Short mmCIF file of C-alpha atoms and ligand atoms in Angstrom, two decimals:
data_model
loop_
_atom_site.label_atom_id
_atom_site.label_comp_id
_atom_site.label_asym_id
_atom_site.label_seq_id
_atom_site.Cartn_x
_atom_site.Cartn_y
_atom_site.Cartn_z
CA MET N 18 30.46 -48.27 1.63
CA LYS N 19 33.61 -50.16 0.68
CA THR N 20 37.03 -49.14 -0.67
CA GLU N 21 40.53 -50.53 -1.04
CA VAL N 22 42.47 -47.83 0.86
CA LEU N 23 40.80 -45.55 3.41
CA ILE N 24 42.87 -42.40 3.92
CA ILE N 25 42.31 -40.29 7.04
CA GLY N 26 43.30 -36.64 6.46
CA GLY N 27 42.97 -34.47 3.35
CA GLY N 28 46.18 -32.49 3.80
CA PRO N 29 49.10 -32.78 1.37
CA SER N 30 50.02 -36.37 2.42
CA GLY N 31 46.51 -37.76 2.12
CA LEU N 32 45.75 -36.06 -1.17
CA LEU N 33 49.05 -37.03 -2.81
CA LEU N 34 48.65 -40.66 -1.76
CA SER N 35 45.09 -40.67 -3.08
CA GLN N 36 46.28 -39.14 -6.34
CA LEU N 37 49.06 -41.70 -6.89
CA LEU N 38 46.88 -44.68 -5.93
CA ASN N 39 43.94 -43.66 -8.11
CA LYS N 40 46.30 -43.06 -11.02
CA ALA N 41 47.38 -46.69 -10.63
CA GLY N 42 43.76 -47.87 -10.50
CA VAL N 43 43.53 -48.37 -6.73
CA ALA N 44 40.30 -47.04 -5.19
CA THR N 45 40.50 -44.71 -2.17
CA VAL N 46 38.25 -42.66 0.08
CA VAL N 47 39.67 -39.63 1.91
CA LEU N 48 38.06 -38.52 5.18
CA GLU N 49 38.87 -34.92 6.19
CA ARG N 50 37.85 -33.21 9.43
CA THR N 51 37.51 -29.67 8.07
CA THR N 52 36.39 -27.92 4.90
CA ARG N 53 38.54 -27.64 1.79
CA GLU N 54 38.71 -23.87 2.29
CA ARG N 55 40.13 -24.34 5.78
CA VAL N 56 42.77 -26.82 4.58
CA LEU N 57 43.76 -24.32 1.90
CA SER N 58 43.94 -21.39 4.29
CA ARG N 59 46.89 -22.81 6.26
CA ILE N 60 50.15 -21.09 5.40
CA ARG N 61 52.91 -23.60 6.00
CA ALA N 62 55.93 -24.92 4.13
CA GLY N 63 57.56 -23.15 1.19
CA VAL N 64 60.51 -25.18 -0.08
CA LEU N 65 60.25 -28.36 -2.17
CA GLU N 66 63.14 -30.78 -2.54
CA THR N 67 64.14 -32.11 -5.99
CA GLY N 68 62.62 -35.53 -5.20
CA THR N 69 59.36 -33.94 -4.10
CA VAL N 70 59.11 -32.04 -7.39
CA SER N 71 59.77 -35.27 -9.34
CA LEU N 72 57.04 -37.14 -7.47
CA LEU N 73 54.57 -34.29 -8.01
CA LYS N 74 55.41 -34.51 -11.73
CA ASP N 75 54.81 -38.28 -11.70
CA ALA N 76 51.50 -37.65 -9.96
CA GLY N 77 50.53 -35.34 -12.85
CA ILE N 78 50.09 -32.23 -10.75
CA ALA N 79 53.17 -30.17 -11.63
CA THR N 80 51.95 -28.01 -14.53
CA ARG N 81 51.45 -24.87 -12.43
CA LEU N 82 54.44 -25.71 -10.23
CA GLU N 83 56.69 -25.77 -13.30
CA LYS N 84 55.30 -22.43 -14.48
CA GLU N 85 55.05 -20.51 -11.21
CA GLY N 86 57.55 -22.22 -8.88
CA LEU N 87 60.82 -20.40 -8.22
CA PRO N 88 63.89 -22.64 -8.70
CA HIS N 89 66.56 -21.70 -6.15
CA ASP N 90 70.21 -22.61 -6.72
CA GLY N 91 71.20 -21.97 -3.12
CA CYS N 92 70.53 -20.16 0.13
CA TYR N 93 72.32 -17.88 2.57
CA LEU N 94 73.13 -18.35 6.22
CA SER N 95 74.07 -15.22 8.13
CA ASP N 96 75.67 -14.48 11.47
CA ASP N 97 75.31 -10.80 12.32
CA GLU N 98 77.19 -9.26 9.34
CA LEU N 99 78.66 -12.51 7.96
CA MET N 100 76.80 -13.87 4.90
CA VAL N 101 77.60 -17.43 3.84
CA HIS N 102 76.31 -18.58 0.47
CA VAL N 103 75.62 -22.28 0.01
CA ASN N 104 75.35 -23.00 -3.69
CA PHE N 105 73.33 -26.22 -3.88
CA TYR N 106 73.56 -26.42 -7.65
CA GLU N 107 77.36 -26.16 -7.79
CA LEU N 108 77.79 -28.53 -4.86
CA THR N 109 75.22 -31.21 -5.76
CA GLY N 110 73.95 -30.50 -9.29
CA LYS N 111 70.46 -30.02 -7.84
CA ARG N 112 68.15 -27.15 -6.95
CA VAL N 113 65.14 -26.71 -4.69
CA MET N 114 61.82 -25.17 -5.71
CA VAL N 115 60.09 -22.41 -3.77
CA TYR N 116 56.35 -23.14 -4.09
CA GLY N 117 53.97 -22.90 -1.16
CA GLN N 118 52.25 -25.86 0.49
CA THR N 119 48.95 -24.06 -0.09
CA GLU N 120 49.62 -24.14 -3.85
CA VAL N 121 50.60 -27.84 -3.79
CA THR N 122 47.37 -28.63 -1.93
CA THR N 123 45.29 -26.50 -4.33
CA ASP N 124 46.78 -28.37 -7.29
CA LEU N 125 46.12 -31.73 -5.60
CA TYR N 126 42.48 -30.90 -4.90
CA SER N 127 41.93 -29.81 -8.47
CA ALA N 128 43.57 -32.99 -9.86
CA GLN N 129 41.43 -35.11 -7.50
CA ASP N 130 38.33 -33.29 -8.78
CA ASP N 131 39.35 -34.09 -12.36
CA MET N 132 39.77 -37.77 -11.48
CA GLY N 133 36.46 -37.83 -9.62
CA THR N 134 37.88 -39.35 -6.42
CA THR N 135 35.92 -39.43 -3.15
CA ILE N 136 36.91 -36.88 -0.51
CA ILE N 137 34.46 -36.50 2.37
CA HIS N 138 34.82 -33.26 4.36
CA GLU N 139 33.71 -32.25 7.85
CA VAL N 140 33.73 -35.78 9.25
CA GLU N 141 33.73 -36.12 13.05
CA ASP N 142 34.70 -38.82 15.56
CA VAL N 143 36.66 -41.03 13.19
CA ALA N 144 37.28 -44.47 14.73
CA ILE N 145 39.38 -47.27 13.24
CA HIS N 146 38.46 -50.94 13.84
CA GLU N 147 39.69 -54.49 13.27
CA LEU N 148 43.17 -53.64 12.11
CA ASP N 149 44.27 -57.22 12.73
CA GLN N 150 41.58 -58.72 10.44
CA LYS N 151 41.66 -59.24 6.68
CA THR N 152 39.14 -56.42 6.28
CA SER N 153 39.15 -53.39 8.57
CA PHE N 154 36.52 -50.69 8.92
CA VAL N 155 36.38 -47.02 9.79
CA GLU N 156 33.42 -45.24 11.37
CA TYR N 157 32.72 -41.52 11.35
CA THR N 158 29.93 -39.06 11.88
CA LEU N 159 28.69 -36.89 9.02
CA GLU N 160 25.86 -34.40 9.50
CA GLY N 161 24.86 -36.18 12.69
CA GLN N 162 24.76 -39.68 11.16
CA ARG N 163 27.17 -42.48 12.01
CA LYS N 164 28.66 -44.08 8.86
CA ARG N 165 30.92 -47.03 8.13
CA ILE N 166 33.42 -47.81 5.38
CA ASP N 167 35.05 -51.26 4.97
CA CYS N 168 38.58 -51.36 3.55
CA SER N 169 41.71 -53.48 3.12
CA TYR N 170 44.08 -50.78 4.40
CA VAL N 171 43.82 -47.63 6.50
CA VAL N 172 46.39 -44.85 6.07
CA GLY N 173 46.75 -42.19 8.77
CA CYS N 174 47.59 -38.90 7.07
CA ASP N 175 45.83 -36.91 9.79
CA GLY N 176 48.70 -34.85 11.15
CA PHE N 177 50.16 -34.62 14.63
CA HIS N 178 46.79 -34.25 16.42
CA GLY N 179 44.97 -36.93 14.41
CA VAL N 180 43.40 -40.18 15.64
CA SER N 181 45.44 -42.71 13.65
CA ARG N 182 48.64 -42.76 15.71
CA LYS N 183 46.65 -42.94 18.94
CA THR N 184 44.79 -46.02 17.64
CA ILE N 185 48.03 -48.00 17.95
CA PRO N 186 48.12 -49.39 21.52
CA GLU N 187 50.51 -47.44 23.75
CA ASP N 188 52.59 -50.51 24.53
CA ALA N 189 53.10 -51.15 20.81
CA ARG N 190 54.64 -47.77 19.97
CA VAL N 191 57.71 -45.85 21.07
CA GLU N 192 57.74 -42.05 20.95
CA PHE N 193 60.84 -39.87 20.73
CA GLU N 194 60.35 -36.19 21.39
CA ARG N 195 62.19 -32.94 21.89
CA VAL N 196 60.19 -29.76 22.41
CA TYR N 197 62.15 -26.54 21.79
CA PRO N 198 61.66 -23.67 24.22
CA PHE N 199 60.67 -21.15 21.53
CA GLY N 200 58.37 -20.74 18.53
CA TRP N 201 58.43 -19.03 15.14
CA LEU N 202 56.40 -15.89 14.62
CA GLY N 203 55.61 -15.87 10.90
CA VAL N 204 54.43 -12.95 8.77
CA LEU N 205 53.21 -13.00 5.18
CA SER N 206 53.29 -9.66 3.33
CA ARG N 207 52.66 -8.39 -0.18
CA THR N 208 56.18 -7.03 -0.56
CA PRO N 209 59.13 -8.04 -2.74
CA PRO N 210 61.45 -10.56 -0.99
CA ALA N 211 64.40 -9.12 0.98
CA ASN N 212 66.80 -11.24 -1.06
CA HIS N 213 66.70 -13.37 -4.23
CA GLU N 214 67.39 -16.50 -2.14
CA LEU N 215 66.36 -17.50 1.41
CA ILE N 216 68.39 -16.14 4.35
CA TYR N 217 68.62 -18.20 7.55
CA ALA N 218 69.97 -15.73 10.14
CA ASN N 219 71.70 -16.32 13.44
CA SER N 220 72.15 -13.19 15.54
CA SER N 221 72.73 -12.08 19.08
CA ARG N 222 68.95 -11.38 19.25
CA GLY N 223 67.95 -14.84 18.02
CA PHE N 224 66.96 -16.53 14.75
CA ALA N 225 65.28 -14.97 11.70
CA LEU N 226 64.34 -16.31 8.26
CA CYS N 227 63.63 -14.42 5.05
CA SER N 228 61.61 -16.53 2.64
CA MET N 229 59.14 -15.87 -0.15
CA ARG N 230 56.26 -17.20 -2.19
CA ASN N 231 56.70 -15.08 -5.35
CA GLU N 232 58.26 -11.80 -6.49
CA ASN N 233 55.68 -9.80 -4.59
CA LEU N 234 54.87 -12.08 -1.66
CA SER N 235 57.32 -12.52 1.19
CA ARG N 236 57.34 -14.84 4.18
CA TYR N 237 59.41 -13.93 7.23
CA TYR N 238 59.92 -15.61 10.59
CA ILE N 239 61.57 -14.67 13.87
CA GLN N 240 62.25 -16.82 16.89
CA VAL N 241 60.04 -15.77 19.85
CA PRO N 242 59.35 -17.23 23.31
CA MET N 243 56.39 -19.63 23.23
CA SER N 244 54.70 -17.44 25.83
CA ASP N 245 54.38 -14.60 23.25
CA THR N 246 51.06 -14.05 21.47
CA VAL N 247 50.41 -12.73 17.96
CA GLU N 248 48.52 -9.76 19.47
CA GLN N 249 51.70 -8.70 21.28
CA TRP N 250 53.47 -8.17 17.97
CA SER N 251 52.36 -5.20 15.87
CA ASP N 252 53.61 -5.17 12.27
CA GLU N 253 55.97 -2.36 13.14
CA GLN N 254 57.48 -4.22 16.08
CA PHE N 255 57.91 -7.29 13.88
CA TRP N 256 59.78 -5.42 11.12
CA THR N 257 62.01 -3.64 13.63
CA GLU N 258 62.98 -6.90 15.33
CA LEU N 259 63.46 -8.75 12.04
CA LYS N 260 65.82 -6.06 10.71
CA LEU N 261 67.89 -6.13 13.89
CA ARG N 262 68.57 -9.84 13.29
CA LEU N 263 69.67 -9.48 9.64
CA PRO N 264 72.92 -8.24 8.09
CA SER N 265 72.60 -4.45 7.80
CA GLU N 266 72.76 -4.35 4.00
CA THR N 267 69.74 -6.67 3.77
CA ALA N 268 67.91 -4.85 6.56
CA ASN N 269 68.48 -1.42 5.02
CA ASN N 270 67.19 -2.41 1.59
CA MET N 271 64.18 -4.33 2.79
CA VAL N 272 60.67 -3.32 1.73
CA THR N 273 58.11 -3.71 4.51
CA GLY N 274 54.32 -3.51 4.45
CA ALA N 275 51.13 -4.61 6.13
CA SER N 276 51.03 -8.25 7.22
CA ILE N 277 48.35 -10.38 5.56
CA GLU N 278 48.89 -13.35 7.91
CA LYS N 279 50.61 -13.60 11.27
CA SER N 280 50.91 -16.73 13.39
CA ILE N 281 53.13 -18.45 15.94
CA ALA N 282 54.15 -22.09 15.42
CA PRO N 283 55.74 -24.26 18.11
CA LEU N 284 58.98 -26.12 17.30
CA ARG N 285 59.28 -29.80 18.06
CA SER N 286 61.13 -32.93 16.96
CA PHE N 287 58.95 -36.03 17.26
CA VAL N 288 58.96 -39.59 15.92
CA SER N 289 56.54 -42.40 16.70
CA GLU N 290 57.70 -45.92 15.82
CA PRO N 291 56.67 -48.18 14.12
CA LEU N 292 54.77 -46.70 11.16
CA ARG N 293 52.63 -49.82 10.74
CA TRP N 294 50.14 -51.56 12.99
CA GLY N 295 48.28 -54.40 11.26
CA ASN N 296 46.42 -52.82 8.33
CA LEU N 297 47.20 -49.26 9.51
CA PHE N 298 50.06 -47.20 8.09
CA LEU N 299 51.16 -43.75 9.31
CA VAL N 300 52.37 -41.05 6.92
CA GLY N 301 53.71 -37.49 7.38
CA ASP N 302 52.98 -35.39 10.47
CA ALA N 303 50.81 -38.20 11.90
CA ALA N 304 54.06 -40.04 12.60
CA HIS N 305 56.75 -37.37 12.81
CA ILE N 306 57.35 -33.66 13.26
CA VAL N 307 60.52 -31.69 12.54
CA PRO N 308 61.30 -28.09 13.49
CA PRO N 309 60.90 -26.10 10.23
CA THR N 310 64.53 -24.85 10.15
CA GLY N 311 65.55 -27.39 7.51
CA ALA N 312 62.33 -27.06 5.44
CA LYS N 313 61.81 -30.81 5.80
CA GLY N 314 58.24 -31.28 7.16
CA LEU N 315 56.31 -31.43 3.90
CA ASN N 316 59.18 -33.07 2.04
CA LEU N 317 59.33 -35.92 4.57
CA ALA N 318 55.59 -36.45 4.24
CA VAL N 319 56.12 -36.76 0.47
CA SER N 320 58.91 -39.34 0.81
CA ASP N 321 56.67 -41.44 3.10
CA VAL N 322 53.97 -41.27 0.40
CA TYR N 323 56.53 -42.34 -2.20
CA TYR N 324 57.45 -45.53 -0.29
CA LEU N 325 53.89 -46.34 0.72
CA HIS N 326 52.13 -45.84 -2.62
CA GLN N 327 54.53 -48.27 -4.30
CA ALA N 328 54.13 -50.77 -1.46
CA LEU N 329 50.32 -50.60 -1.51
CA ILE N 330 50.16 -50.95 -5.30
CA ALA N 331 52.42 -54.05 -5.09
CA ALA N 332 50.22 -55.55 -2.36
CA ILE N 333 46.85 -54.73 -3.94
CA LYS N 334 47.60 -55.20 -7.63
CA HIS N 335 50.20 -57.96 -7.49
CA ASP N 336 49.67 -59.60 -4.08
CA VAL N 337 53.32 -58.88 -3.20
CA GLN N 338 53.69 -58.06 0.52
CA THR N 339 57.47 -57.45 0.69
CA ASP N 340 57.25 -53.67 0.36
CA ILE N 341 54.43 -53.09 2.83
CA ASN N 342 56.34 -55.26 5.30
CA ALA N 343 59.44 -53.10 4.75
CA TYR N 344 57.63 -49.70 4.74
CA SER N 345 58.14 -48.75 8.37
CA GLU N 346 61.84 -49.55 8.47
CA LYS N 347 62.59 -48.00 5.09
CA ALA N 348 60.73 -44.74 5.76
CA LEU N 349 62.14 -44.41 9.29
CA SER N 350 65.69 -44.69 8.05
CA ARG N 351 65.20 -41.55 5.94
CA ILE N 352 63.06 -39.83 8.59
CA TRP N 353 65.80 -40.07 11.23
CA LYS N 354 68.33 -38.48 8.89
CA ALA N 355 66.00 -35.54 8.24
CA MET N 356 65.39 -35.36 12.02
CA ARG N 357 69.11 -35.03 12.56
CA PHE N 358 69.51 -32.33 9.91
CA SER N 359 66.54 -30.30 11.21
CA TRP N 360 67.80 -30.56 14.78
CA GLN N 361 71.31 -29.53 13.70
CA MET N 362 70.05 -26.51 11.72
CA THR N 363 67.84 -25.50 14.66
CA THR N 364 70.69 -25.80 17.15
CA MET N 365 73.10 -23.90 14.90
CA LEU N 366 70.74 -20.96 14.38
CA HIS N 367 68.62 -20.45 17.53
CA GLN N 368 69.27 -18.98 20.93
CA PHE N 369 68.15 -21.21 23.81
CA ASP N 370 66.84 -19.58 26.99
CA GLY N 371 69.32 -19.78 29.83
CA GLU N 372 72.10 -21.14 27.61
CA ASP N 373 75.72 -20.55 28.64
CA SER N 374 78.14 -18.28 26.77
CA PHE N 375 79.75 -21.38 25.22
CA ALA N 376 76.60 -22.15 23.18
CA GLY N 377 76.72 -18.83 21.32
CA GLN N 378 80.38 -19.38 20.45
CA MET N 379 79.53 -22.84 19.06
CA ARG N 380 76.94 -21.30 16.72
CA LYS N 381 79.43 -18.67 15.56
CA ALA N 382 82.12 -21.31 15.01
CA SER N 383 79.71 -23.51 13.02
CA LEU N 384 78.80 -20.62 10.72
CA SER N 385 82.37 -19.46 10.28
CA HIS N 386 83.37 -23.07 9.51
CA LEU N 387 80.65 -23.18 6.84
CA ALA N 388 82.03 -19.95 5.36
CA ARG N 389 85.48 -21.44 4.82
CA SER N 390 84.83 -25.16 4.24
CA GLU N 391 83.38 -26.37 0.97
CA THR N 392 83.03 -29.82 2.57
CA ALA N 393 80.78 -28.40 5.29
CA ARG N 394 78.71 -26.51 2.70
CA ARG N 395 78.39 -29.64 0.56
CA ASP N 396 77.10 -31.60 3.55
CA LEU N 397 74.48 -28.92 4.24
CA ALA N 398 73.55 -28.73 0.54
CA GLU N 399 73.17 -32.51 0.23
CA ASN N 400 70.75 -32.59 3.14
CA TYR N 401 68.87 -29.43 2.15
CA ILE N 402 68.13 -30.50 -1.44
CA GLY N 403 66.95 -33.82 0.05
CA LEU N 404 68.48 -37.25 0.55
CA PRO N 405 67.49 -39.76 -2.16
CA PHE N 406 64.24 -41.70 -1.61
P1 RFL V 610 48.68 -31.94 7.80
O1 RFL V 610 49.04 -30.89 6.83
O2 RFL V 610 48.64 -31.61 9.24
O3 RFL V 610 47.28 -32.54 7.34
C1 RFL V 610 46.55 -33.41 8.16
C2 RFL V 610 45.10 -33.33 7.76
O4 RFL V 610 44.36 -34.25 8.55
C3 RFL V 610 43.18 -33.63 9.02
N1 RFL V 610 42.77 -34.33 10.25
C4 RFL V 610 41.75 -35.21 10.30
N2 RFL V 610 40.92 -35.67 9.36
C5 RFL V 610 39.99 -36.57 9.75
N3 RFL V 610 39.85 -37.02 11.01
C6 RFL V 610 40.68 -36.60 11.99
N4 RFL V 610 40.55 -37.06 13.22
C7 RFL V 610 41.68 -35.65 11.65
N5 RFL V 610 42.65 -35.03 12.34
C8 RFL V 610 43.30 -34.23 11.48
C9 RFL V 610 43.57 -32.19 9.22
O5 RFL V 610 42.44 -31.32 9.20
C10 RFL V 610 44.51 -31.95 8.04
O6 RFL V 610 43.83 -31.48 6.91
O7 RFL V 610 49.67 -33.21 7.68
P2 RFL V 610 50.39 -33.83 6.36
O8 RFL V 610 49.43 -34.00 5.23
O9 RFL V 610 51.16 -35.00 6.86
O10 RFL V 610 51.40 -32.71 5.87
C11 RFL V 610 52.51 -32.36 6.61
C12 RFL V 610 52.81 -30.88 6.43
O11 RFL V 610 51.62 -30.12 6.53
C13 RFL V 610 53.80 -30.42 7.50
O12 RFL V 610 54.89 -31.33 7.61
C14 RFL V 610 54.39 -29.06 7.25
O13 RFL V 610 53.46 -28.09 6.93
C15 RFL V 610 55.13 -28.69 8.54
N6 RFL V 610 55.28 -27.29 8.69
C16 RFL V 610 56.25 -26.71 7.96
N7 RFL V 610 57.06 -27.49 7.18
C17 RFL V 610 58.01 -26.93 6.45
O14 RFL V 610 58.73 -27.65 5.74
N8 RFL V 610 58.17 -25.54 6.48
C18 RFL V 610 57.36 -24.73 7.25
O15 RFL V 610 57.51 -23.53 7.24
C19 RFL V 610 56.36 -25.30 8.03
N9 RFL V 610 55.54 -24.54 8.81
C20 RFL V 610 54.42 -26.55 9.54
C21 RFL V 610 54.56 -25.16 9.58
C22 RFL V 610 53.44 -27.17 10.35
C23 RFL V 610 52.60 -26.44 11.19
N10 RFL V 610 51.66 -27.17 12.03
C24 RFL V 610 51.57 -28.60 11.96
C25 RFL V 610 50.81 -26.65 13.00
C26 RFL V 610 53.71 -24.40 10.39
C27 RFL V 610 52.73 -25.01 11.20
C28 RFL V 610 51.86 -24.12 12.02
C1 PHB V 611 58.68 -20.85 4.30
O1 PHB V 611 58.84 -20.22 3.25
O2 PHB V 611 57.61 -20.84 4.92
C2 PHB V 611 59.83 -21.60 4.87
C3 PHB V 611 60.99 -21.76 4.13
C4 PHB V 611 62.05 -22.44 4.65
C5 PHB V 611 61.97 -23.00 5.90
C6 PHB V 611 60.81 -22.86 6.64
C7 PHB V 611 59.73 -22.17 6.14
O3 PHB V 611 63.03 -23.67 6.42
#
């Protein structure tokens, strides 16, 4: 088999890139390790930046998003009883959209079906070859048989644990990493959200987040030690701990119910440079991870796709190499800024094991500064709604 662009990974990055390339008449094949059902069962991000929404519209997959997505003008940050409102719309003229990653991926799969693109599921042992030649090839195993696809470009959209990044020789890449000493315990429940906008809460008991998917589906998180397991947290224990971390008015009015999903995610900041090695390009979690505190993971993957789809179209359709040569540098410049914002939000809102008493005072001072300074709120808003592509 032969194609122009071979995409490894059928998550949001891989599918969106495939969608945009096929729309422009560039042929792709997507190789995905698991089933479609499994990809769609992962509950992850919930907030889309303005630029992400625009690109999804350009890709022709925003009909349901425009109908069912919840536009949010702002969010709250709390510190025990203090509630600080950051009004994105007043401060920047822009809003974010609350619409789950699962829904984005569902819409992408259905658009890909309509276009009749090739997505091969349950592939094993993907191996990438001859990245320094004019034509590269990718091998994989499907139902016990080894297969081969020749291509001009390979794009690694296979997430943090994928094979693409590791194909780049160790001495040709530099990794930057910070692993945080805690995780997020997340619960999804069929209950009305605790608040009309998201609440990011700092408290003497640690971080909590109140988010949502729709008017009767809520998503909550609390900071927990990475040594905790999901089994250790009954629903009742979760609700009790969550309420203790929220301002009392919110906690008292909150509707709780049975959890329909419960999981613990680790928090890490990670960047691997460069994003290009010969004919291979890295996109999304394959190249970088942010802690979810700034809601940047999925949005960063989308901005990588934005830069790369234009660059690949220029190279393939018009034989112009300038943009693919600039991809790594251009994408990394935006990635590092989102890294900084996610790290700053994480530091401002989480308790670190063994920290000194000074650290807690710094968090309190940051939040009280936000409460009184419009400049500080504008800076947060500008980053939260998303830096321009
Ligand atoms: P994904 O979504 O990880 O998709 C990668 C796809 O590649 C497949 N794959 C392979 N396919 C073929 N061969 C291989 N060798 C392969 N190895 C892997 C995988 O099966 C998968 O389908 O990466 P992508 O597309 O770059 O998208 C990035 C986003 O998913 C990610 O940034 C966010 O979900 C991050 N993230 C969150 N971001 C937020 O903004 N808010 C959140 O609340 C939030 N929660 C999360 C998260 C990421 C998590 N991870 C990675 C474990 C919670 C979790 C648990
Ligand atoms: C979510 O709704 O899952 C969510 C929202 C905002 C974040 C992280 C996760 O910063």
